[in-house]
Amino acid sequence: MARARSPLLVRLYRMATWLATPFVGLLLARRLRRGKEDGTRLTERYGRASAPRPRGPLVWVHGASVGEMIAVLPLIERLRARGFRVLFTSGTLTSARLAQARLPPDVPHQFVPLDSPLFLRRFLKHWRPDLVLLVESELWPNLILEVNARSTPLVLVNARMSPSSFANWRRVHGSVSALLARVDLCLAQGAEDGERLRQLGAPRVTVTGNLKFDAPPPPVDIAAFDALRLATAGRVVFVAASTHAGEEEIVIEAHQRLVKELPNLLTVIAPRHPERGTAVVQLATAAGCPAVLRSDGYRPDKGTAIYVADTIGELGLFYRLGPVALLGGSLVRKGGQNPIEPIKLDTAILHGPHVTNFNALYARLDEAGGAALATDGRSLAAAIYMLLADGASRQKMVAAAQVTVESFGGALERTLGAIDPYLVQIQLERH
């Protein structure tokens, strides 16, 4: 794609990142102290590879964090089936741990370099990708510019542009338009996302849908599942998944209300950020609910009221164990979490009022009777009790949710169709 002179703001950003490069170690040291970096892999943030480049045509797939990684797994499999090697990058510790468990052995994982021209040039010189697929809500100027400088096709996949992000980007319209002009193709999740991207200056936009609807249910360790099923025999299990600060108190209150009617209730709380597990145990203990941490090696016994699942990649296990789940990030203003996985595992879904990340999906689910709203400890307890006590209503909700999710499907095939010309061109050039 043709290179053009960047707007002043982009040039200033680029100059600032060049000047800041010598001080990156201070930033990474601070992030390391806060538990946000892997001390054994910090060099990857500087663009230094910790794995060899595979031979053959290589597609670089970048997913910002866990959700993007899970969404793109089927796409990675299809690329491999067509003979392409894949490099996967992400930016969070949680996604790196999940990558170790979920990626095929021949797909290397690297932490994405910080957005510095020097680091990205070093990274691109080693990996030499033939195609770049970004599954990322942020636009990183240096990444886009350096990929463009190598004349490597770059596609935004599963692209989303929220109203708040759109409003922010419009303030620097010239700069974002110049960046989007260097993107070969934007594959938007929805029509509204696509229209916002067009208004910001993206010249080539196609609406392909959300890949998360085509992702398979999360796998489960059979031995771990059997052990937990044995430990919880005779218990009624409720799961609060991906909770944020301020939500655990509501879940614990709901548990206290419910246990009067369901004395064998076990509530599983899986905090969105596993490092908060100890704090959740302290909250439960202070409320008089005996709690243990899964990461400490404990399984729930008859005296356990709250089981804190502070581990990575095990939500599939708990969704299979508990017939009802609250999706976190929705009782507080975090935008809500993705309900697709539990729905595919026959789990009935509850959520709070703050679901801006998945507005269209939750609206359709609620309208179809495939999910229910709770706003506080009292309403959450009432909704849980109804679903646990009435198996027929629960199954009706699950069935309605599954029909709704299926109606959103097809994004994987549309995405593959959209990037097929790039894949064919790469194969022709290689031969």
Short mmCIF file of C-alpha atoms in Angstrom, two decimals:
data_model
loop_
_atom_site.label_atom_id
_atom_site.label_comp_id
_atom_site.label_asym_id
_atom_site.label_seq_id
_atom_site.Cartn_x
_atom_site.Cartn_y
_atom_site.Cartn_z
CA MET A 1 0.00 0.00 0.00
CA ALA A 2 1.27 3.49 -0.83
CA ARG A 3 2.98 5.40 1.91
CA ALA A 4 1.90 8.97 2.64
CA ARG A 5 3.17 11.69 4.94
CA SER A 6 1.69 11.29 8.42
CA PRO A 7 -0.27 14.09 10.12
CA LEU A 8 1.54 16.22 12.70
CA LEU A 9 -0.01 14.43 15.69
CA VAL A 10 1.15 11.03 14.44
CA ARG A 11 4.64 12.39 13.79
CA LEU A 12 4.74 13.85 17.30
CA TYR A 13 3.63 10.51 18.76
CA ARG A 14 6.31 8.76 16.77
CA MET A 15 8.97 11.21 17.94
CA ALA A 16 7.82 10.85 21.55
CA THR A 17 8.05 7.05 21.42
CA TRP A 18 11.55 7.29 19.93
CA LEU A 19 12.61 9.62 22.74
CA ALA A 20 10.96 7.42 25.40
CA THR A 21 12.63 4.22 24.19
CA PRO A 22 15.67 4.46 26.54
CA PHE A 23 13.32 4.72 29.53
CA VAL A 24 11.11 1.73 28.72
CA GLY A 25 12.91 -0.34 31.35
CA LEU A 26 11.43 1.88 34.06
CA LEU A 27 7.91 1.30 32.75
CA LEU A 28 8.40 -2.46 32.51
CA ALA A 29 9.94 -2.62 35.98
CA ARG A 30 6.88 -0.85 37.38
CA ARG A 31 4.53 -3.21 35.54
CA LEU A 32 6.57 -6.17 36.79
CA ARG A 33 6.18 -5.00 40.40
CA ARG A 34 2.42 -4.75 39.84
CA GLY A 35 2.27 -8.32 38.52
CA LYS A 36 1.45 -7.26 34.95
CA GLU A 37 4.55 -8.68 33.24
CA ASP A 38 6.39 -12.00 33.08
CA GLY A 39 9.90 -11.35 34.37
CA THR A 40 11.31 -14.27 32.37
CA ARG A 41 9.98 -12.87 29.07
CA LEU A 42 10.52 -9.13 29.32
CA THR A 43 12.84 -9.17 26.30
CA GLU A 44 9.84 -9.94 24.09
CA ARG A 45 8.45 -6.50 24.95
CA TYR A 46 11.58 -5.08 23.32
CA GLY A 47 10.84 -7.04 20.14
CA ARG A 48 13.50 -9.67 20.84
CA ALA A 49 12.16 -13.07 19.82
CA SER A 50 12.34 -16.01 22.20
CA ALA A 51 11.48 -18.56 19.50
CA PRO A 52 12.69 -19.24 15.94
CA ARG A 53 10.63 -18.21 12.95
CA PRO A 54 8.89 -21.24 11.41
CA ARG A 55 9.69 -21.97 7.78
CA GLY A 56 7.12 -21.14 5.16
CA PRO A 57 4.39 -18.50 4.80
CA LEU A 58 3.65 -16.95 8.18
CA VAL A 59 0.52 -15.16 9.39
CA TRP A 60 0.96 -12.96 12.45
CA VAL A 61 -2.25 -12.96 14.52
CA HIS A 62 -2.44 -10.50 17.39
CA GLY A 63 -5.18 -10.70 20.03
CA ALA A 64 -5.08 -8.14 22.82
CA SER A 65 -6.15 -10.44 25.66
CA VAL A 66 -8.06 -13.60 26.61
CA GLY A 67 -11.34 -12.85 24.84
CA GLU A 68 -9.68 -12.07 21.54
CA MET A 69 -7.49 -15.14 21.80
CA ILE A 70 -10.43 -17.48 22.36
CA ALA A 71 -12.34 -15.86 19.50
CA VAL A 72 -9.49 -16.33 17.03
CA LEU A 73 -8.59 -19.96 17.86
CA PRO A 74 -10.85 -21.45 15.14
CA LEU A 75 -9.37 -19.02 12.61
CA ILE A 76 -5.86 -20.13 13.57
CA GLU A 77 -6.87 -23.75 13.03
CA ARG A 78 -8.23 -22.98 9.57
CA LEU A 79 -5.07 -21.09 8.61
CA ARG A 80 -2.93 -24.03 9.70
CA ALA A 81 -5.15 -26.40 7.69
CA ARG A 82 -4.33 -24.35 4.58
CA GLY A 83 -0.60 -24.75 5.13
CA PHE A 84 0.16 -21.44 6.83
CA ARG A 85 2.34 -21.13 9.88
CA VAL A 86 0.95 -18.86 12.57
CA LEU A 87 2.55 -16.59 15.15
CA PHE A 88 0.25 -15.46 17.94
CA THR A 89 0.92 -12.43 20.12
CA SER A 90 -0.97 -10.93 23.02
CA GLY A 91 -0.39 -8.34 25.70
CA THR A 92 -1.54 -9.79 29.03
CA LEU A 93 -0.20 -12.38 31.45
CA THR A 94 -3.57 -14.14 31.56
CA SER A 95 -3.66 -14.57 27.79
CA ALA A 96 -0.08 -15.85 27.80
CA ARG A 97 -0.96 -18.54 30.33
CA LEU A 98 -4.04 -19.51 28.38
CA ALA A 99 -2.00 -19.60 25.16
CA GLN A 100 0.26 -22.19 26.73
CA ALA A 101 -2.77 -24.39 27.39
CA ARG A 102 -4.83 -23.78 24.25
CA LEU A 103 -2.53 -23.06 21.31
CA PRO A 104 -1.26 -25.93 19.12
CA PRO A 105 2.41 -26.81 19.80
CA ASP A 106 3.55 -25.44 16.43
CA VAL A 107 2.05 -21.97 17.07
CA PRO A 108 4.57 -19.85 19.00
CA HIS A 109 3.28 -17.24 21.42
CA GLN A 110 5.11 -13.98 22.02
CA PHE A 111 4.25 -10.91 24.05
CA VAL A 112 3.56 -8.10 21.61
CA PRO A 113 6.34 -5.49 21.59
CA LEU A 114 5.67 -2.10 23.11
CA ASP A 115 4.65 0.45 20.49
CA SER A 116 8.15 1.72 19.73
CA PRO A 117 9.53 1.93 16.17
CA LEU A 118 12.80 0.32 17.27
CA PHE A 119 11.12 -2.64 18.99
CA LEU A 120 8.68 -3.24 16.16
CA ARG A 121 11.39 -3.13 13.51
CA ARG A 122 13.37 -5.68 15.48
CA PHE A 123 10.28 -7.87 15.84
CA LEU A 124 9.32 -7.65 12.17
CA LYS A 125 12.88 -8.28 10.99
CA HIS A 126 12.91 -11.60 12.86
CA TRP A 127 9.39 -12.86 12.14
CA ARG A 128 8.90 -11.48 8.58
CA PRO A 129 5.13 -12.06 8.51
CA ASP A 130 3.42 -12.37 5.14
CA LEU A 131 0.07 -11.19 6.54
CA VAL A 132 -0.89 -9.42 9.78
CA LEU A 133 -4.31 -9.97 11.39
CA LEU A 134 -5.05 -7.65 14.32
CA VAL A 135 -7.84 -8.70 16.68
CA GLU A 136 -7.50 -5.57 18.77
CA SER A 137 -9.74 -2.67 19.75
CA GLU A 138 -6.85 -0.20 20.00
CA LEU A 139 -4.99 1.34 17.08
CA TRP A 140 -1.23 1.35 17.74
CA PRO A 141 0.32 3.94 15.40
CA ASN A 142 3.87 2.59 15.26
CA LEU A 143 2.72 -0.97 14.72
CA ILE A 144 0.54 0.10 11.79
CA LEU A 145 3.24 2.34 10.31
CA GLU A 146 6.03 -0.23 10.57
CA VAL A 147 3.93 -3.01 9.04
CA ASN A 148 2.91 -0.63 6.27
CA ALA A 149 6.55 0.34 5.68
CA ARG A 150 7.31 -3.31 4.87
CA SER A 151 4.36 -3.45 2.42
CA THR A 152 2.87 -6.30 4.46
CA PRO A 153 -0.93 -6.61 4.20
CA LEU A 154 -2.65 -5.67 7.46
CA VAL A 155 -6.25 -6.59 8.28
CA LEU A 156 -8.32 -5.59 11.32
CA VAL A 157 -10.28 -8.71 12.25
CA ASN A 158 -13.36 -8.79 14.50
CA ALA A 159 -13.05 -5.00 14.60
CA ARG A 160 -15.16 -3.15 17.11
CA MET A 161 -15.58 0.61 17.51
CA SER A 162 -17.62 1.49 20.60
CA PRO A 163 -19.46 4.83 20.81
CA SER A 164 -17.02 6.09 23.46
CA SER A 165 -13.95 5.10 21.41
CA PHE A 166 -15.52 6.65 18.33
CA ALA A 167 -16.09 9.92 20.18
CA ASN A 168 -12.46 9.92 21.37
CA TRP A 169 -11.02 9.16 17.95
CA ARG A 170 -13.16 11.84 16.26
CA ARG A 171 -11.25 14.47 18.21
CA VAL A 172 -8.14 13.47 16.23
CA HIS A 173 -9.91 12.58 13.00
CA GLY A 174 -7.03 13.45 10.69
CA SER A 175 -4.62 11.23 12.57
CA VAL A 176 -6.87 8.21 12.86
CA SER A 177 -7.91 8.57 9.21
CA ALA A 178 -4.23 8.49 8.19
CA LEU A 179 -3.68 5.33 10.23
CA LEU A 180 -6.79 3.56 8.94
CA ALA A 181 -5.78 4.44 5.36
CA ARG A 182 -2.77 2.16 5.90
CA VAL A 183 -4.99 -0.77 6.89
CA ASP A 184 -5.78 -2.98 3.91
CA LEU A 185 -9.13 -4.19 5.20
CA CYS A 186 -11.36 -3.68 8.27
CA LEU A 187 -13.60 -6.64 9.12
CA ALA A 188 -16.20 -5.20 11.49
CA GLN A 189 -18.24 -7.10 14.04
CA GLY A 190 -21.46 -5.23 13.30
CA ALA A 191 -23.02 -2.67 10.98
CA GLU A 192 -22.67 0.11 13.56
CA ASP A 193 -18.99 -0.71 14.10
CA GLY A 194 -18.46 -0.67 10.35
CA GLU A 195 -20.17 2.68 9.92
CA ARG A 196 -18.08 4.26 12.69
CA LEU A 197 -14.90 2.93 11.10
CA ARG A 198 -15.95 4.38 7.74
CA GLN A 199 -16.66 7.76 9.32
CA LEU A 200 -13.19 7.70 10.86
CA GLY A 201 -11.65 7.20 7.43
CA ALA A 202 -11.30 3.45 6.90
CA PRO A 203 -11.48 3.06 3.10
CA ARG A 204 -12.30 -0.67 2.96
CA VAL A 205 -14.81 -2.00 5.51
CA THR A 206 -16.73 -5.28 5.46
CA VAL A 207 -19.14 -6.45 8.15
CA THR A 208 -18.32 -10.08 8.92
CA GLY A 209 -19.79 -10.54 12.41
CA ASN A 210 -18.26 -11.52 15.72
CA LEU A 211 -15.89 -14.49 15.74
CA LYS A 212 -16.74 -15.17 19.38
CA PHE A 213 -20.05 -16.69 18.28
CA ASP A 214 -18.21 -19.36 16.29
CA ALA A 215 -15.68 -20.26 19.00
CA PRO A 216 -16.10 -23.78 20.41
CA PRO A 217 -16.94 -24.33 24.09
CA PRO A 218 -13.85 -24.24 26.30
CA PRO A 219 -12.20 -27.63 26.87
CA VAL A 220 -12.09 -29.30 30.25
CA ASP A 221 -9.56 -31.43 32.10
CA ILE A 222 -11.57 -34.59 32.69
CA ALA A 223 -9.60 -35.62 35.78
CA ALA A 224 -10.03 -32.16 37.33
CA PHE A 225 -13.74 -32.19 36.52
CA ASP A 226 -14.27 -35.65 38.00
CA ALA A 227 -12.41 -34.63 41.17
CA LEU A 228 -14.56 -31.52 41.59
CA ARG A 229 -17.78 -33.35 40.80
CA LEU A 230 -16.94 -35.86 43.51
CA ALA A 231 -16.06 -33.10 45.97
CA THR A 232 -19.36 -31.30 45.31
CA ALA A 233 -21.60 -34.37 45.25
CA GLY A 234 -24.92 -33.49 46.85
CA ARG A 235 -24.28 -29.74 46.56
CA VAL A 236 -26.15 -27.19 44.48
CA VAL A 237 -23.57 -25.08 42.59
CA PHE A 238 -23.87 -21.47 41.46
CA VAL A 239 -21.06 -19.78 39.51
CA ALA A 240 -20.18 -16.07 39.53
CA ALA A 241 -17.80 -15.76 36.59
CA SER A 242 -15.28 -13.05 35.77
CA THR A 243 -16.27 -10.83 38.68
CA HIS A 244 -14.79 -7.40 39.35
CA ALA A 245 -14.23 -5.45 42.55
CA GLY A 246 -17.60 -4.40 43.97
CA GLU A 247 -19.42 -7.47 42.61
CA GLU A 248 -18.19 -10.12 45.03
CA GLU A 249 -19.95 -8.37 47.92
CA ILE A 250 -23.24 -8.62 46.00
CA VAL A 251 -22.63 -12.30 45.21
CA ILE A 252 -21.80 -13.06 48.84
CA GLU A 253 -24.97 -11.28 49.98
CA ALA A 254 -26.99 -13.36 47.50
CA HIS A 255 -25.35 -16.52 48.85
CA GLN A 256 -26.28 -15.56 52.42
CA ARG A 257 -29.90 -15.05 51.38
CA LEU A 258 -30.05 -18.28 49.39
CA VAL A 259 -28.42 -20.57 51.92
CA LYS A 260 -31.48 -20.18 54.16
CA GLU A 261 -33.52 -22.00 51.48
CA LEU A 262 -30.69 -24.02 49.95
CA PRO A 263 -28.44 -25.10 52.84
CA ASN A 264 -26.30 -27.26 50.51
CA LEU A 265 -25.49 -24.33 48.19
CA LEU A 266 -21.90 -23.87 47.03
CA THR A 267 -21.06 -20.55 45.37
CA VAL A 268 -18.04 -20.49 43.05
CA ILE A 269 -16.53 -17.04 42.49
CA ALA A 270 -14.04 -16.76 39.61
CA PRO A 271 -12.55 -13.23 39.72
CA ARG A 272 -11.74 -11.68 36.35
CA HIS A 273 -8.23 -10.97 37.62
CA PRO A 274 -7.04 -14.11 39.45
CA GLU A 275 -4.57 -12.16 41.60
CA ARG A 276 -7.62 -10.79 43.46
CA GLY A 277 -8.43 -14.26 44.79
CA THR A 278 -7.03 -13.67 48.27
CA ALA A 279 -9.04 -10.45 48.62
CA VAL A 280 -12.23 -12.33 47.68
CA VAL A 281 -11.51 -14.98 50.33
CA GLN A 282 -11.08 -12.20 52.88
CA LEU A 283 -14.42 -10.64 51.89
CA ALA A 284 -16.23 -13.97 52.21
CA THR A 285 -14.59 -14.81 55.54
CA ALA A 286 -15.46 -11.39 56.96
CA ALA A 287 -19.09 -12.01 55.97
CA GLY A 288 -19.10 -15.33 57.84
CA CYS A 289 -18.89 -17.51 54.72
CA PRO A 290 -16.06 -20.06 54.92
CA ALA A 291 -13.99 -19.76 51.74
CA VAL A 292 -10.94 -21.42 50.18
CA LEU A 293 -8.67 -20.67 47.21
CA ARG A 294 -8.41 -23.14 44.34
CA SER A 295 -4.84 -22.01 43.61
CA ASP A 296 -3.86 -23.21 47.10
CA GLY A 297 -4.80 -26.74 46.05
CA TYR A 298 -8.05 -26.89 48.00
CA ARG A 299 -11.24 -28.56 46.86
CA PRO A 300 -14.54 -27.57 48.44
CA ASP A 301 -15.64 -29.74 51.36
CA LYS A 302 -18.93 -29.76 53.26
CA GLY A 303 -17.88 -26.73 55.26
CA THR A 304 -16.99 -24.59 52.24
CA ALA A 305 -19.52 -21.88 51.39
CA ILE A 306 -17.51 -19.90 48.83
CA TYR A 307 -15.00 -21.54 46.50
CA VAL A 308 -12.70 -18.95 44.90
CA ALA A 309 -11.54 -20.15 41.48
CA ASP A 310 -8.46 -17.97 41.04
CA THR A 311 -6.99 -20.02 38.21
CA ILE A 312 -6.50 -19.54 34.46
CA GLY A 313 -8.50 -21.30 31.75
CA GLU A 314 -10.83 -23.31 34.00
CA LEU A 315 -14.14 -21.53 33.53
CA GLY A 316 -15.26 -24.33 31.23
CA LEU A 317 -14.89 -26.71 34.14
CA PHE A 318 -17.09 -24.59 36.44
CA TYR A 319 -19.73 -23.90 33.79
CA ARG A 320 -20.07 -27.66 33.41
CA LEU A 321 -20.38 -28.00 37.18
CA GLY A 322 -22.90 -25.22 37.87
CA PRO A 323 -26.24 -24.98 36.02
CA VAL A 324 -26.59 -21.22 36.68
CA ALA A 325 -23.99 -18.46 36.24
CA LEU A 326 -23.76 -14.73 36.76
CA LEU A 327 -21.56 -13.03 34.15
CA GLY A 328 -19.47 -10.42 35.92
CA GLY A 329 -18.47 -6.93 34.91
CA SER A 330 -22.19 -6.19 34.67
CA LEU A 331 -23.19 -5.36 38.26
CA VAL A 332 -20.53 -2.64 38.18
CA ARG A 333 -19.68 -0.38 35.23
CA LYS A 334 -17.23 -2.65 33.39
CA GLY A 335 -19.33 -3.33 30.30
CA GLY A 336 -20.15 -6.98 31.01
CA GLN A 337 -18.50 -10.25 30.03
CA ASN A 338 -19.08 -12.55 27.09
CA PRO A 339 -21.93 -15.03 27.80
CA ILE A 340 -21.39 -17.22 24.74
CA GLU A 341 -19.22 -19.93 26.34
CA PRO A 342 -21.54 -20.76 29.25
CA ILE A 343 -24.55 -20.73 26.94
CA LYS A 344 -22.87 -23.34 24.74
CA LEU A 345 -22.30 -25.42 27.87
CA ASP A 346 -26.02 -25.43 28.84
CA THR A 347 -25.63 -22.89 31.63
CA ALA A 348 -28.44 -20.45 32.42
CA ILE A 349 -27.24 -16.84 32.36
CA LEU A 350 -27.80 -13.94 34.74
CA HIS A 351 -26.31 -10.48 34.28
CA GLY A 352 -26.36 -6.99 35.72
CA PRO A 353 -27.45 -3.75 33.99
CA HIS A 354 -24.00 -2.72 32.70
CA VAL A 355 -23.49 -4.74 29.50
CA THR A 356 -22.34 -2.13 26.97
CA ASN A 357 -19.62 -4.48 25.65
CA PHE A 358 -22.32 -6.86 24.41
CA ASN A 359 -25.42 -4.64 24.22
CA ALA A 360 -26.98 -6.21 21.13
CA LEU A 361 -26.47 -9.77 22.33
CA TYR A 362 -27.83 -9.22 25.83
CA ALA A 363 -30.80 -7.28 24.44
CA ARG A 364 -31.67 -10.21 22.17
CA LEU A 365 -31.11 -12.72 24.97
CA ASP A 366 -33.35 -10.84 27.38
CA GLU A 367 -36.04 -10.35 24.74
CA ALA A 368 -36.01 -14.08 23.93
CA GLY A 369 -36.01 -15.16 27.56
CA GLY A 370 -32.47 -16.48 27.19
CA ALA A 371 -31.05 -14.48 30.11
CA ALA A 372 -32.28 -12.57 33.14
CA LEU A 373 -31.33 -9.29 34.77
CA ALA A 374 -30.27 -8.84 38.41
CA THR A 375 -29.31 -5.53 39.99
CA ASP A 376 -28.45 -6.27 43.63
CA GLY A 377 -28.08 -9.06 46.17
CA ARG A 378 -31.83 -9.46 46.66
CA SER A 379 -32.76 -9.71 42.98
CA LEU A 380 -29.74 -11.90 42.25
CA ALA A 381 -30.74 -14.35 45.00
CA ALA A 382 -34.33 -14.47 43.72
CA ALA A 383 -33.22 -15.17 40.14
CA ILE A 384 -30.76 -17.88 41.20
CA TYR A 385 -33.37 -19.58 43.39
CA MET A 386 -35.97 -19.62 40.62
CA LEU A 387 -33.56 -21.19 38.14
CA LEU A 388 -32.14 -23.75 40.56
CA ALA A 389 -35.56 -24.74 41.88
CA ASP A 390 -37.33 -24.94 38.52
CA GLY A 391 -35.43 -27.18 36.12
CA ALA A 392 -38.00 -26.76 33.34
CA SER A 393 -37.70 -22.95 33.38
CA ARG A 394 -33.94 -23.24 33.44
CA GLN A 395 -33.86 -25.52 30.41
CA LYS A 396 -36.26 -23.21 28.56
CA MET A 397 -33.91 -20.29 29.22
CA VAL A 398 -30.88 -22.26 28.04
CA ALA A 399 -32.65 -23.36 24.84
CA ALA A 400 -33.71 -19.79 24.04
CA ALA A 401 -30.17 -18.56 24.64
CA GLN A 402 -28.66 -21.20 22.36
CA VAL A 403 -31.02 -20.33 19.51
CA THR A 404 -30.09 -16.66 19.94
CA VAL A 405 -26.37 -17.36 19.88
CA GLU A 406 -26.70 -19.54 16.79
CA SER A 407 -28.48 -16.70 14.98
CA PHE A 408 -25.34 -14.56 15.37
CA GLY A 409 -23.02 -17.21 13.89
CA GLY A 410 -21.18 -17.44 10.58
CA ALA A 411 -18.43 -14.89 11.21
CA LEU A 412 -15.63 -17.45 10.79
CA GLU A 413 -16.58 -18.33 7.22
CA ARG A 414 -17.17 -14.69 6.29
CA THR A 415 -13.80 -13.71 7.76
CA LEU A 416 -12.01 -16.49 5.88
CA GLY A 417 -13.74 -15.44 2.69
CA ALA A 418 -12.64 -11.84 3.17
CA ILE A 419 -8.97 -12.66 3.75
CA ASP A 420 -8.83 -15.41 1.12
CA PRO A 421 -7.43 -13.12 -1.63
CA TYR A 422 -4.46 -12.29 0.61
CA LEU A 423 -3.87 -15.96 1.40
CA VAL A 424 -4.02 -16.92 -2.28
CA GLN A 425 -1.61 -14.12 -3.19
CA ILE A 426 0.88 -15.24 -0.53
CA GLN A 427 0.76 -18.81 -1.80
CA LEU A 428 1.24 -17.66 -5.41
CA GLU A 429 4.24 -15.55 -4.45
CA ARG A 430 5.76 -18.42 -2.47
CA HIS A 431 5.49 -20.71 -5.46
#
